[in-house]
Short mmCIF file of C-alpha atoms in Angstrom, two decimals:
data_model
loop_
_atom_site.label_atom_id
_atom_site.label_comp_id
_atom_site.label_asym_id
_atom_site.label_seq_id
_atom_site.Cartn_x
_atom_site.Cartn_y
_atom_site.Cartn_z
CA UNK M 1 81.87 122.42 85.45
CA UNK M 2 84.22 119.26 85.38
CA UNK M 3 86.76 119.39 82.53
CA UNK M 4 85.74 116.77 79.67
CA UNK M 5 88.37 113.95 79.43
CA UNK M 6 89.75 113.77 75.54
CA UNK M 7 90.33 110.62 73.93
CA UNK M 8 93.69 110.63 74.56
CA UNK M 9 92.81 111.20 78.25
CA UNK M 10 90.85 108.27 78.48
CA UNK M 11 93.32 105.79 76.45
CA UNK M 12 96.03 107.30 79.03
CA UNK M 13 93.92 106.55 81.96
CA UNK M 14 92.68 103.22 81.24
CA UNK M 15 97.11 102.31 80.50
CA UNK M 16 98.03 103.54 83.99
CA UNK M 17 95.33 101.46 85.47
CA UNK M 18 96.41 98.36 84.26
CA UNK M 19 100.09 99.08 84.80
CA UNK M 20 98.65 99.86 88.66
CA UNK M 21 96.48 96.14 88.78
CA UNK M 22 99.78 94.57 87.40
CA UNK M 23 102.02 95.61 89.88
CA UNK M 24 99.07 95.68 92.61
CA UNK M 25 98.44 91.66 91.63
CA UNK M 26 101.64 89.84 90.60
CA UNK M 27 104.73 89.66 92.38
CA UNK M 28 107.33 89.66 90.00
CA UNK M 29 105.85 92.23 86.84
CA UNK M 30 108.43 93.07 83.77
CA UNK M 31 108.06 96.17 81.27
CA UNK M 32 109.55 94.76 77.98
CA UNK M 33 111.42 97.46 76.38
CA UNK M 34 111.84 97.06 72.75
CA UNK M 35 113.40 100.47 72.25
CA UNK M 36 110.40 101.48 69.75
CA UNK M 37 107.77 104.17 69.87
CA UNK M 38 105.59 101.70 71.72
CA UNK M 39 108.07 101.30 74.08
CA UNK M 40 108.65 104.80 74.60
CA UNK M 41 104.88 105.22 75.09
CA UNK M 42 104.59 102.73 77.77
CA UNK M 43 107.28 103.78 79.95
CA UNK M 44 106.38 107.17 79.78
CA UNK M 45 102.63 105.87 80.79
CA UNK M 46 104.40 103.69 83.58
CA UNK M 47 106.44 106.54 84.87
CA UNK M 48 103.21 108.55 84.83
CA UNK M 49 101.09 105.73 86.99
CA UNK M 50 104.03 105.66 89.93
CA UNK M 51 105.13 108.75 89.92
CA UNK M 52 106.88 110.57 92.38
CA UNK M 53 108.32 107.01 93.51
CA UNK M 54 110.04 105.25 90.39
CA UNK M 55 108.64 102.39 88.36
CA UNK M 56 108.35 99.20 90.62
CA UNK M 57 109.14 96.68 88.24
CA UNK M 58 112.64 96.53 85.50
CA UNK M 59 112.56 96.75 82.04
CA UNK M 60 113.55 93.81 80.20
CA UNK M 61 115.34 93.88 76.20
CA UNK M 62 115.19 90.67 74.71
CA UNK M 63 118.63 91.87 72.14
CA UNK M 64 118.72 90.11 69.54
CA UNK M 65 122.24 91.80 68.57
CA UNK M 66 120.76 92.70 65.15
CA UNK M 67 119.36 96.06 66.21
CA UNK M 68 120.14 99.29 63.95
CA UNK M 69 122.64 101.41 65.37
CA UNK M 70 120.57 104.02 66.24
CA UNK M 71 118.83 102.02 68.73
CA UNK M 72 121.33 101.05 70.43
CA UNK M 73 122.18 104.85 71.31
CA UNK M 74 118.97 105.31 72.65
CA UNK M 75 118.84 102.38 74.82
CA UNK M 76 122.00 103.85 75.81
CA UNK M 77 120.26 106.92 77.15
CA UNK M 78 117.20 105.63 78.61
CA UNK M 79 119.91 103.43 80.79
CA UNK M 80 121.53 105.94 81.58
CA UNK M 81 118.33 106.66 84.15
CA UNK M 82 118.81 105.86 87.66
CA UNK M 83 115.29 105.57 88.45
CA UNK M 84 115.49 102.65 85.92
CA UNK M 85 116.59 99.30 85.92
CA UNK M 86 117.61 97.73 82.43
CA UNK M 87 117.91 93.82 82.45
CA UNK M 88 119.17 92.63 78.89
CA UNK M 89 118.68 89.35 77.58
CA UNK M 90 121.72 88.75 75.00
CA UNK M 91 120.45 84.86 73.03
CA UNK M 92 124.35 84.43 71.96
CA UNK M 93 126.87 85.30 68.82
CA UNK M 94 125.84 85.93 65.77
CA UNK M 95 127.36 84.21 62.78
CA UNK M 96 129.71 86.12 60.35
CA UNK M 97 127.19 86.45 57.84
CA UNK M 98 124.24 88.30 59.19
CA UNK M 99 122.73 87.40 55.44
CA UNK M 100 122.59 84.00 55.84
CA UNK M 101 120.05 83.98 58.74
CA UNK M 102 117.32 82.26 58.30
CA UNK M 103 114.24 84.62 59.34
CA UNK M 104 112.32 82.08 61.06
CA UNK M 105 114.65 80.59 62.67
CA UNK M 106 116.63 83.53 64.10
CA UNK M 107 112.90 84.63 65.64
CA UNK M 108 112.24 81.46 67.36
CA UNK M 109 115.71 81.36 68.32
CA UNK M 110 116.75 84.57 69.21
CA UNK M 111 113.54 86.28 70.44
CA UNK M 112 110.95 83.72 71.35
CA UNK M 113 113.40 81.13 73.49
CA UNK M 114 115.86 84.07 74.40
CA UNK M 115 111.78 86.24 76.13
CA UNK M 116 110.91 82.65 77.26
CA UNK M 117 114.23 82.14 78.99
CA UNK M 118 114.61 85.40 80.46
CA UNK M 119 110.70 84.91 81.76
CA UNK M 120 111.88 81.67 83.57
CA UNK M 121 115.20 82.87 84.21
CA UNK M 122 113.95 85.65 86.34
CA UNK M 123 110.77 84.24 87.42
CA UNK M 124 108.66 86.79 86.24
CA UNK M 125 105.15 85.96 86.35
CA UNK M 126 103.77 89.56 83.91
CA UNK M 127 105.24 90.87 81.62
CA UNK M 128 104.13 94.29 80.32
CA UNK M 129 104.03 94.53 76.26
CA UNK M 130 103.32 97.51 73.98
CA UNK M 131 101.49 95.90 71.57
CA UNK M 132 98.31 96.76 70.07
CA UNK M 133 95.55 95.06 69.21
CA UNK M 134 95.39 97.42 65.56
CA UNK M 135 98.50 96.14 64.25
CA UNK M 136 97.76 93.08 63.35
CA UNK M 137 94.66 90.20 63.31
CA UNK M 138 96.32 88.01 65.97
CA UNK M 139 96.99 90.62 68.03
CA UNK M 140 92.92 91.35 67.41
CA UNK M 141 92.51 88.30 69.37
CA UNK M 142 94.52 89.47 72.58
CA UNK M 143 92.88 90.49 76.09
CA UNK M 144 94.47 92.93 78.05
CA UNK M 145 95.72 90.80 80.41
CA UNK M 146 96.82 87.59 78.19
CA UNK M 147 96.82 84.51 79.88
CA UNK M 148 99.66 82.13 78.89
CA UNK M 149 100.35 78.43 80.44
CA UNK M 150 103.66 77.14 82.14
CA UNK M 151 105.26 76.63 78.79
CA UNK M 152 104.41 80.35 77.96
CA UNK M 153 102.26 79.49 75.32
CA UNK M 154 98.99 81.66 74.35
CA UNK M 155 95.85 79.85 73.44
CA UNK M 156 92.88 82.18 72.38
CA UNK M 157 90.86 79.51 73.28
CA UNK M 158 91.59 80.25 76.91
CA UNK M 159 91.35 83.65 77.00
CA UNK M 160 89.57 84.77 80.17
CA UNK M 161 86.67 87.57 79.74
CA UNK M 162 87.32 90.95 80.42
CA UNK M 163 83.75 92.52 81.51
CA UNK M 164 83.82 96.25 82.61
CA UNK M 165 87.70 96.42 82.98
CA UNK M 166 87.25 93.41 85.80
CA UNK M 167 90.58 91.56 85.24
CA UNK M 168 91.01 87.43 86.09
CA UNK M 169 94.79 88.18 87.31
CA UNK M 170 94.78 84.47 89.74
CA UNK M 171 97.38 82.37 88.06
CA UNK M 172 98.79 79.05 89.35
CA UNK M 173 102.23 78.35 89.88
CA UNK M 174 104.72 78.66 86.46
CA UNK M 175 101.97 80.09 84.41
CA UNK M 176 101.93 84.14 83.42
CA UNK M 177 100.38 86.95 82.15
CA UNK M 178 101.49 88.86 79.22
CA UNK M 179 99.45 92.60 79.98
CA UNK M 180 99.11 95.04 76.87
CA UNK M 181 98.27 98.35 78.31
CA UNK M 182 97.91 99.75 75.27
CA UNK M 183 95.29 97.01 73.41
CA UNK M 184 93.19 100.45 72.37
CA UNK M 185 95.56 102.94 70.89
CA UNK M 186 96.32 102.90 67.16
CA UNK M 187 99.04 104.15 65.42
CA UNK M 188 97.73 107.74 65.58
CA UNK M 189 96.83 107.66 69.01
CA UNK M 190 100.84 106.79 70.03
CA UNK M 191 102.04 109.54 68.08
CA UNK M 192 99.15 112.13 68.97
CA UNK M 193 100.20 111.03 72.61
CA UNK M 194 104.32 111.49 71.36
CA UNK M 195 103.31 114.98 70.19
CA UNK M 196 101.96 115.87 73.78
CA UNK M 197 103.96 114.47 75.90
CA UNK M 198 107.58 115.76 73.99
CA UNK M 199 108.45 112.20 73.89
CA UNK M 200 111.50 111.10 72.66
CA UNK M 201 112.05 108.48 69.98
CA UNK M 202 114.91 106.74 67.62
CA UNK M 203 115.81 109.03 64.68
CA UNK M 204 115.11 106.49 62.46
CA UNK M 205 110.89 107.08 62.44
CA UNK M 206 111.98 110.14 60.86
CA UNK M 207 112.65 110.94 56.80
CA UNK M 208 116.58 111.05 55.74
CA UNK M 209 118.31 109.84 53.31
CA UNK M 210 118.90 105.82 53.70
CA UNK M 211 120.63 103.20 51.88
CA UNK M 212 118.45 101.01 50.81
CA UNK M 213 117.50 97.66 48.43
CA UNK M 214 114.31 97.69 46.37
CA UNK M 215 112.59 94.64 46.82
CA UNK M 216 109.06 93.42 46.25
CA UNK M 217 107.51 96.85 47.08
CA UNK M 218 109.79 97.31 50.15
CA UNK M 219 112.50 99.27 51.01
CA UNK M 220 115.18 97.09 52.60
CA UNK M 221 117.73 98.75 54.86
CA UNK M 222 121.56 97.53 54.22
CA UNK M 223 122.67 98.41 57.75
CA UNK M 224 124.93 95.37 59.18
CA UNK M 225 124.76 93.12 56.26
CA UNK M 226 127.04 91.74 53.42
CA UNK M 227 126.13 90.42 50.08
CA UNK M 228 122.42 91.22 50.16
CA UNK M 229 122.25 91.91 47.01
CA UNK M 230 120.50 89.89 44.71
CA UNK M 231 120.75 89.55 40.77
CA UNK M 232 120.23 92.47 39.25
CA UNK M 233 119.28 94.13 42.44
CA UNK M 234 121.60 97.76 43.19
CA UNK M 235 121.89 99.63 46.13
CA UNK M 236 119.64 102.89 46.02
CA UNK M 237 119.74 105.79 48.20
CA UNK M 238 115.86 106.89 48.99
CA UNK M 239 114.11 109.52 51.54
CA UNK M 240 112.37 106.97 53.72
CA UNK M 241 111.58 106.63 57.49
CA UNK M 242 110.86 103.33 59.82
CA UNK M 243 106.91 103.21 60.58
CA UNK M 244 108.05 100.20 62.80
CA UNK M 245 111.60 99.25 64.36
CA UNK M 246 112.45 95.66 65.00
CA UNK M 247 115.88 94.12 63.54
CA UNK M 248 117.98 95.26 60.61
CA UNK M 249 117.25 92.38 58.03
CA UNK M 250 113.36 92.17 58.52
CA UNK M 251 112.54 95.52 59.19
CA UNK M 252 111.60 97.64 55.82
CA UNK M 253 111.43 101.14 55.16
CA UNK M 254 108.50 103.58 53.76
CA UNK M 255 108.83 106.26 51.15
CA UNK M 256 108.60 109.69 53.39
CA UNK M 257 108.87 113.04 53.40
CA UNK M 258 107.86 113.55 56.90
CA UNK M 259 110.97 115.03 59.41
CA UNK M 260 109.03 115.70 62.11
CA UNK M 261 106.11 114.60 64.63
CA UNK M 262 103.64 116.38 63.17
CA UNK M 263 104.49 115.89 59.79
CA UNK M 264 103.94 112.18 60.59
CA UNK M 265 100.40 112.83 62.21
CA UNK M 266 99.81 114.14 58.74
CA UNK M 267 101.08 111.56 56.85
CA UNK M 268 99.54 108.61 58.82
CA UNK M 269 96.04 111.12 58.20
CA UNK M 270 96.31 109.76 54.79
CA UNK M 271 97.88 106.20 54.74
CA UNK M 272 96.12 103.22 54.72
CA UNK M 273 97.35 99.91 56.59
CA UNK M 274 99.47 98.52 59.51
CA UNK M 275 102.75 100.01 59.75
CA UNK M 276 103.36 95.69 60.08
CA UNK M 277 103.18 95.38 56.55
CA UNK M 278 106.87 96.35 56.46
CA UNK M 279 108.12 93.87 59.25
CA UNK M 280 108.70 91.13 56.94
CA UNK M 281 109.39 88.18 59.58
CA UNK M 282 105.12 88.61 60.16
CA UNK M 283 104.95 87.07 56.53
CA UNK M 284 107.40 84.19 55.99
CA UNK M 285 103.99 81.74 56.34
CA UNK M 286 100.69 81.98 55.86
CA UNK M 287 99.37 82.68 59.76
CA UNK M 288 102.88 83.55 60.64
CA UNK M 289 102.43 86.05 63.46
CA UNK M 290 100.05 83.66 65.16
CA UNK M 291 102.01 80.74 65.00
CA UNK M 292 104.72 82.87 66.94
CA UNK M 293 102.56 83.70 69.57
CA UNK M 294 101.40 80.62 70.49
CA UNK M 295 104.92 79.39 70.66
CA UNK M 296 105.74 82.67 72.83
CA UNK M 297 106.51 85.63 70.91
CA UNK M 298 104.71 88.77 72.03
#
């Protein structure tokens, strides 16, 4: 009697089968690496879908130069692969005063036209995200395989059908796909997949003691930044992990106790809402993530 697939079987095969269609129907794919747990999902999925040969396509890191330390070291490793090719996309200097950025305008400038860019740049016509359609209600609006125009913008007006995992993969010249392999998963389901597969991930998902600024309800990390403190705000030291990595001064932390994978699985048993809620760039405006991805952003 055939072996019944689990669920993480089935969220694993239908991942490799679109990272097969999108090197099978464009000519020029990217995997955008991000150096999170999505990340590490995907190319561990992509390796999976190619293997023995190596992945077909690069990996692209749109650095915005504000990553936490940490990440950096493990981008180190995972370049240290040869069976990988790294591309990063480096947007310029940073000012002297990392706390003087303006959120909104560092994203649009340092993310959105530094992925755009790099996207022309290289002429890559799909580009392979991890993002999930869970996290957040714009992201609810995504298709697999995300049509976006020459300019790179994403209307979900156009947003071809997806019947029976048919894909619409035809695009005309200049215009893209942005493919989300993972549209299904949830939070759970990456690190269920995390615990099987003996992934690794950046430190930083897991409980120590941080340095951190209580603000609002969030715990603020003070990694790479001077005189963040506000009046009558003080520099606390709390046991706290990252639910979500992204860069130093909009990225928040989580009360946490949990040190290891499975402690996590436990935890996220019993918590309610999007580990988004604590990347605080998604709420600077009132439809703030969607505005972003219609001028680009992922």
């Amino acid at each position: 009697m055939p072996k019944l697939m689990s669920h993480l079987d089935m969220l694993e095969a239908q991942a490799i089968f679109a990272l097969r269609e999108t090197a099978a129907s464009f000519e020029r794919p990217v995997l955008l690496y991000s150096i999170g747990k999505d990340s590490s999902v995907l190319l561990r999925l992509a390796t999976k879908a190619f293997a023995p040969a190596p992945i077909p396509f690069p990996l692209l890191h749109v650095d915005t130069g504000m990553k936490f330390k940490e990440m950096y070291q493990f981008r180190s490793q995972i370049a240290a692969d040869p069976n990988l090719t790294l591309l990063i996309e480096e947007p310029g200097p940073l000012p002297d005063d990392l706390s003087q950025i303006d959120r909104s305008h560092c994203c649009a400038k340092r993310k959105t036209e530094a992925l755009l860019h790099a996207l022309s740049a290289h002429r890559f016509d799909a580009a392979i995200g991890g993002a999930r359609r869970e996290e957040e209600k714009s992201r609810a609006k995504e298709r697999m395989f995300s049509y976006r125009n020459r300019n790179g913008v994403w209307d979900p007006r156009r947003q071809r059908p997806e019947i029976w995992n048919v894909f619409n993969t035809k695009i005309a010249e200049g215009e893209s796909v942005r493919v989300f392999p993972l549209s299904d998963w949830t939070e759970m389901d990456i690190w269920l997949y995390i615990e099987r597969e003996k992934i690794p991930v950046v430190p930083l998902y897991f409980a120590a003691e941080r340095l951190v600024i209580e603000r609002n309800g969030q715990l603020i990390p003070t990694e790479g930044c001077q005189n963040l403190l506000r009046p009558g705000e003080q520099m606390v030291t709390r046991l706290c992990r990252f639910r979500t990595l992204g860069c130093f001064p909009c990225t928040a932390a989580v009360p946490s106790t949990a040190k290891t994978v499975q402690e996590i699985i436990l935890e996220l048993s019993t918590t309610d809402g999007s580990e988004r809620t604590t990347r605080l760039i998604d709420f600077d405006v009132e439809g703030s993530m969607e505005r972003k991805k219609k001028e680009g952003y992922f």
